[in-house]
């Protein structure tokens, strides 16, 4: 009888120990290697960027993990604040920034969706220097950053707010959209 109680106690303590370890593991956040994006979404977003660049004769962008990490921090901040707004220029030296958000429930391809929206600004763009008066910069600035001649890298990330909005941040290096300069 004592042996049975002893075994039951050991089994019970083992189960409790396993459950406690399981609860501790739930609090651990695995590294967010893709920064909220799927590999397919990353590939499609990069392809949209590079197709836009090919159309104007500039070289392809490379995907940057460092820029994705920086973009992730900002996407999470926007999600926390539940509003889309640009980071301060001095908080991202040498980096350009494009932002996007949606309330749509299909957050499977947010980077692709953002990239398509930014690319579609081409319809409003007349080739000219930035802020020359030929264009409304707020309507074309995302597109011109995508195709900026000296930009070589891009990284993107997304985060979802407590209200369900999906925020996407893209970071570019080197930055583009310099006043008085042509994008390409």
PDB file of N, CA and C in Angstrom, residues 78 84 98-102 109-111 113-115 117-118 142 166-170:
ATOM      1  N   UNK A  78       4.415  50.632 -33.887  1.00  0.00           N
ATOM      2  CA  UNK A  78       3.155  51.121 -34.458  1.00  0.00           C
ATOM      3  C   UNK A  78       1.985  50.261 -33.986  1.00  0.00           C
ATOM      4  N   UNK A  84      -0.311  54.366 -37.512  1.00  0.00           N
ATOM      5  CA  UNK A  84       0.792  54.371 -38.464  1.00  0.00           C
ATOM      6  C   UNK A  84       1.406  55.762 -38.493  1.00  0.00           C
ATOM      7  N   UNK A  98       9.282  53.036 -45.724  1.00  0.00           N
ATOM      8  CA  UNK A  98       7.934  52.998 -46.273  1.00  0.00           C
ATOM      9  C   UNK A  98       7.050  52.279 -45.264  1.00  0.00           C
ATOM     10  N   UNK A  99       5.806  52.752 -45.115  1.00  0.00           N
ATOM     11  CA  UNK A  99       4.867  52.175 -44.153  1.00  0.00           C
ATOM     12  C   UNK A  99       3.549  51.828 -44.826  1.00  0.00           C
ATOM     13  N   UNK A 100       2.852  50.881 -44.207  1.00  0.00           N
ATOM     14  CA  UNK A 100       1.561  50.414 -44.718  1.00  0.00           C
ATOM     15  C   UNK A 100       0.794  49.821 -43.541  1.00  0.00           C
ATOM     16  N   UNK A 101      -0.530  49.970 -43.577  1.00  0.00           N
ATOM     17  CA  UNK A 101      -1.337  49.213 -42.626  1.00  0.00           C
ATOM     18  C   UNK A 101      -2.656  48.845 -43.272  1.00  0.00           C
ATOM     19  N   UNK A 102      -3.259  47.800 -42.731  1.00  0.00           N
ATOM     20  CA  UNK A 102      -4.542  47.348 -43.244  1.00  0.00           C
ATOM     21  C   UNK A 102      -5.369  46.814 -42.093  1.00  0.00           C
ATOM     22  N   UNK A 109      -0.154  37.882 -46.671  1.00  0.00           N
ATOM     23  CA  UNK A 109       0.809  38.492 -47.596  1.00  0.00           C
ATOM     24  C   UNK A 109       0.894  40.008 -47.406  1.00  0.00           C
ATOM     25  N   UNK A 110       1.124  40.472 -46.204  1.00  0.00           N
ATOM     26  CA  UNK A 110       1.150  41.925 -45.990  1.00  0.00           C
ATOM     27  C   UNK A 110       2.297  42.626 -46.701  1.00  0.00           C
ATOM     28  N   UNK A 111       3.466  42.003 -46.790  1.00  0.00           N
ATOM     29  CA  UNK A 111       4.601  42.645 -47.465  1.00  0.00           C
ATOM     30  C   UNK A 111       4.329  42.759 -48.961  1.00  0.00           C
ATOM     31  N   UNK A 113       1.323  42.873 -50.353  1.00  0.00           N
ATOM     32  CA  UNK A 113       0.247  43.848 -50.519  1.00  0.00           C
ATOM     33  C   UNK A 113       0.777  45.276 -50.396  1.00  0.00           C
ATOM     34  N   UNK A 114       1.651  45.504 -49.429  1.00  0.00           N
ATOM     35  CA  UNK A 114       2.245  46.833 -49.259  1.00  0.00           C
ATOM     36  C   UNK A 114       3.076  47.197 -50.484  1.00  0.00           C
ATOM     37  N   UNK A 115       3.889  46.269 -50.953  1.00  0.00           N
ATOM     38  CA  UNK A 115       4.760  46.533 -52.102  1.00  0.00           C
ATOM     39  C   UNK A 115       3.945  46.846 -53.353  1.00  0.00           C
ATOM     40  N   UNK A 117       0.928  48.166 -53.430  1.00  0.00           N
ATOM     41  CA  UNK A 117       0.344  49.498 -53.241  1.00  0.00           C
ATOM     42  C   UNK A 117       1.380  50.578 -53.527  1.00  0.00           C
ATOM     43  N   UNK A 118       2.587  50.415 -53.002  1.00  0.00           N
ATOM     44  CA  UNK A 118       3.644  51.398 -53.235  1.00  0.00           C
ATOM     45  C   UNK A 118       4.000  51.450 -54.718  1.00  0.00           C
ATOM     46  N   UNK A 142       6.579  56.641 -51.792  1.00  0.00           N
ATOM     47  CA  UNK A 142       6.853  55.217 -51.545  1.00  0.00           C
ATOM     48  C   UNK A 142       7.450  54.577 -52.797  1.00  0.00           C
ATOM     49  N   UNK A 166      -2.941  45.290 -39.189  1.00  0.00           N
ATOM     50  CA  UNK A 166      -1.626  44.794 -39.573  1.00  0.00           C
ATOM     51  C   UNK A 166      -0.785  45.966 -40.032  1.00  0.00           C
ATOM     52  N   UNK A 167       0.363  46.158 -39.377  1.00  0.00           N
ATOM     53  CA  UNK A 167       1.288  47.240 -39.704  1.00  0.00           C
ATOM     54  C   UNK A 167       2.519  46.652 -40.379  1.00  0.00           C
ATOM     55  N   UNK A 168       2.922  47.251 -41.504  1.00  0.00           N
ATOM     56  CA  UNK A 168       4.112  46.822 -42.228  1.00  0.00           C
ATOM     57  C   UNK A 168       5.077  47.993 -42.279  1.00  0.00           C
ATOM     58  N   UNK A 169       6.321  47.708 -41.970  1.00  0.00           N
ATOM     59  CA  UNK A 169       7.390  48.701 -42.109  1.00  0.00           C
ATOM     60  C   UNK A 169       8.442  48.126 -43.047  1.00  0.00           C
ATOM     61  N   UNK A 170       8.925  48.970 -43.949  1.00  0.00           N
ATOM     62  CA  UNK A 170      10.042  48.601 -44.827  1.00  0.00           C
ATOM     63  C   UNK A 170      11.154  49.602 -44.568  1.00  0.00           C
TER      64      UNK A 170
END
